Structure formats: structure tokens, C-alpha cells
PDB file of C-alpha atoms and ligand atoms in Angstrom:
ATOM      1  CA  MET H 679     -11.533  26.725  62.710  1.00 97.00           C
ATOM      2  CA  GLN H 680     -11.624  29.465  65.325  1.00 97.00           C
ATOM      3  CA  ALA H 681     -10.415  27.029  67.986  1.00 97.00           C
ATOM      4  CA  ALA H 682      -7.596  25.873  65.709  1.00 97.00           C
ATOM      5  CA  PHE H 683      -6.479  29.480  65.178  1.00 98.00           C
ATOM      6  CA  LEU H 684      -6.313  29.964  68.936  1.00 97.00           C
ATOM      7  CA  GLU H 685      -4.593  26.655  69.593  1.00 96.00           C
ATOM      8  CA  ASP H 686      -1.980  27.201  66.867  1.00 97.00           C
ATOM      9  CA  ASP H 687      -1.421  30.859  67.804  1.00 97.00           C
ATOM     10  CA  ALA H 688      -2.328  31.823  64.233  1.00 97.00           C
ATOM     11  CA  LEU H 689      -2.608  35.549  64.869  1.00 97.00           C
ATOM     12  CA  GLN H 690      -0.592  38.410  66.225  1.00 96.00           C
ATOM     13  CA  CYS H 691      -2.457  41.745  66.033  1.00 97.00           C
ATOM     14  CA  GLY H 692      -5.665  40.040  64.858  1.00 97.00           C
ATOM     15  CA  TYR H 693      -6.459  42.589  62.153  1.00 97.00           C
ATOM     16  CA  CYS H 694      -6.606  39.995  59.379  1.00 98.00           C
ATOM     17  CA  THR H 695      -7.964  37.143  61.489  1.00 98.00           C
ATOM     18  CA  PRO H 696     -11.716  37.370  60.718  1.00 98.00           C
ATOM     19  CA  GLY H 697     -10.995  37.276  56.980  1.00 98.00           C
ATOM     20  CA  GLN H 698      -8.459  34.492  57.380  1.00 98.00           C
ATOM     21  CA  VAL H 699     -10.922  32.359  59.342  1.00 98.00           C
ATOM     22  CA  CYS H 700     -13.764  32.937  56.852  1.00 98.00           C
ATOM     23  CA  SER H 701     -11.472  32.167  53.910  1.00 98.00           C
ATOM     24  CA  ALA H 702     -10.107  29.067  55.600  1.00 98.00           C
ATOM     25  CA  VAL H 703     -13.626  27.708  56.083  1.00 98.00           C
ATOM     26  CA  GLY H 704     -14.307  28.430  52.410  1.00 97.00           C
ATOM     27  CA  VAL H 705     -11.052  26.755  51.376  1.00 97.00           C
ATOM     28  CA  LEU H 706     -11.914  23.525  53.154  1.00 97.00           C
ATOM     29  CA  ASP H 707     -15.432  23.632  51.709  1.00 97.00           C
ATOM     30  CA  GLU H 708     -14.021  24.051  48.190  1.00 96.00           C
ATOM     31  CA  ILE H 709     -11.693  21.104  48.692  1.00 96.00           C
ATOM     32  CA  ALA H 710     -14.488  18.959  50.147  1.00 96.00           C
ATOM     33  CA  ARG H 711     -16.599  19.709  47.077  1.00 96.00           C
ATOM     34  CA  GLY H 712     -13.731  18.661  44.804  1.00 96.00           C
ATOM     35  CA  HIS H 713     -13.130  22.063  43.229  1.00 97.00           C
ATOM     36  CA  PRO H 714      -9.645  22.230  41.698  1.00 97.00           C
ATOM     37  CA  SER H 715      -7.259  25.144  42.217  1.00 97.00           C
ATOM     38  CA  PHE H 716      -4.358  26.511  40.190  1.00 96.00           C
ATOM     39  CA  VAL H 717      -2.005  23.990  41.829  1.00 97.00           C
ATOM     40  CA  THR H 718      -4.223  20.904  41.533  1.00 97.00           C
ATOM     41  CA  GLU H 719      -2.247  18.488  39.388  1.00 94.00           C
ATOM     42  CA  ASP H 720      -4.839  15.783  38.696  1.00 94.00           C
ATOM     43  CA  LEU H 721      -8.117  17.313  37.552  1.00 94.00           C
ATOM     44  CA  GLU H 722      -9.739  13.865  37.377  1.00 94.00           C
ATOM     45  CA  ARG H 723      -9.575  13.383  41.163  1.00 94.00           C
ATOM     46  CA  SER H 724     -10.725  15.420  44.144  1.00 93.00           C
ATOM     47  CA  PRO H 725      -7.906  17.529  45.583  1.00 95.00           C
ATOM     48  CA  ALA H 726      -6.476  16.758  49.026  1.00 96.00           C
ATOM     49  CA  PRO H 727      -5.966  19.517  51.613  1.00 96.00           C
ATOM     50  CA  THR H 728      -2.203  19.594  51.144  1.00 97.00           C
ATOM     51  CA  ASP H 729      -0.083  22.519  52.304  1.00 97.00           C
ATOM     52  CA  GLU H 730       0.329  23.568  48.664  1.00 97.00           C
ATOM     53  CA  GLU H 731      -3.454  23.556  48.082  1.00 97.00           C
ATOM     54  CA  ILE H 732      -4.120  25.485  51.293  1.00 98.00           C
ATOM     55  CA  ARG H 733      -1.396  28.067  50.534  1.00 97.00           C
ATOM     56  CA  GLU H 734      -2.697  28.628  47.016  1.00 98.00           C
ATOM     57  CA  ARG H 735      -6.326  28.951  48.079  1.00 97.00           C
ATOM     58  CA  MET H 736      -5.461  31.290  50.995  1.00 97.00           C
ATOM     59  CA  SER H 737      -3.070  33.388  48.878  1.00 96.00           C
ATOM     60  CA  GLY H 738      -5.484  36.305  48.509  1.00 92.00           C
ATOM     61  CA  ASN H 739      -5.408  37.002  52.244  1.00 95.00           C
ATOM     62  CA  LEU H 740      -2.592  39.212  53.428  1.00 96.00           C
ATOM     63  CA  CYS H 741      -1.292  39.280  56.988  1.00 97.00           C
ATOM     64  CA  ARG H 742       0.833  42.268  57.909  1.00 97.00           C
ATOM     65  CA  CYS H 743       2.223  40.373  60.879  1.00 96.00           C
ATOM     66  CA  GLY H 744       3.363  37.409  58.822  1.00 95.00           C
ATOM     67  CA  ALA H 745       1.513  34.744  60.797  1.00 96.00           C
ATOM     68  CA  TYR H 746       1.281  32.545  57.717  1.00 97.00           C
ATOM     69  CA  VAL H 747       3.105  29.537  59.173  1.00 97.00           C
ATOM     70  CA  ASN H 748       0.678  29.215  62.067  1.00 98.00           C
ATOM     71  CA  ILE H 749      -2.356  30.038  59.885  1.00 98.00           C
ATOM     72  CA  LEU H 750      -1.377  27.129  57.650  1.00 98.00           C
ATOM     73  CA  ALA H 751      -1.018  24.896  60.708  1.00 98.00           C
ATOM     74  CA  ALA H 752      -4.506  25.875  61.924  1.00 98.00           C
ATOM     75  CA  VAL H 753      -6.123  25.196  58.561  1.00 98.00           C
ATOM     76  CA  ARG H 754      -4.251  21.892  58.250  1.00 97.00           C
ATOM     77  CA  ARG H 755      -5.314  20.896  61.775  1.00 94.00           C
ATOM     78  CA  THR H 756      -8.951  21.621  60.973  1.00 97.00           C
ATOM     79  CA  ALA H 757      -8.719  19.740  57.659  1.00 96.00           C
ATOM     80  CA  GLN H 758      -7.373  16.724  59.542  1.00 93.00           C
ATOM     81  CA  GLY H 759     -10.189  16.967  62.055  1.00 91.00           C
ATOM     82  CA  SER H 760      -7.759  17.078  64.956  1.00 73.00           C
ATOM     83  CA  ILE H 761      -9.631  19.750  66.869  1.00 63.00           C
TER      84      ILE H 761
HETATM   85  S1  FES K1710      -2.269  38.924  62.603  1.00 77.55           S
HETATM   86 FE1  FES K1710      -1.759  40.997  62.269  1.00 77.55          FE
HETATM   87  S2  FES K1710      -2.293  41.312  60.203  1.00 77.55           S
HETATM   88 FE2  FES K1710      -2.533  39.187  60.460  1.00 77.55          FE
END
């Protein structure tokens, strides 16, 4: 996850980054365990790491710099195992 944040330039000042990285790891763990979120439509099946799922599960983390687009890309990249 840390490598994905660097590769996707998912930070500006870095103030929020440790919390974002820890939450992102937790988000992917929740999804892997099949825990539903507020936006999970089918509660009978394990959720997929869609952008909507990642956004919802990361929504408690604020970034003053607004690096959300690249944070999402980093989490998505890690979920896809492309790093
Ligand atoms: S990178 Fe500056 S607050 Fe998130």
C-alpha cells in the first residue's frame, strides 16, 4: 500500500497519509473478509473492491489537500495486486 501511494502520487503535504494508508489496509482486509458496507447492494455475496466501496469505506479520512483521486487510485491498484 505504501508503494502504491508513492507510485500514484497519493499525497501532497503528507499530514493525512499515515492514517490514509492504515485505513486503506483495513478497507481491503474488510472487503477480503466479506464484510458489507453501507453501499454494498447484495448482502448475500462478498463485496468487490469497487471505487464506490473504497470511497465509502475511506470516507472517514479527511485530506486537507484533496488528494482523494490519487488515494483512490492507490487503493484500487493495491486491491488489483498490480504493485
Ligand atoms: S496530503 Fe495533505 S492533508 Fe492529505
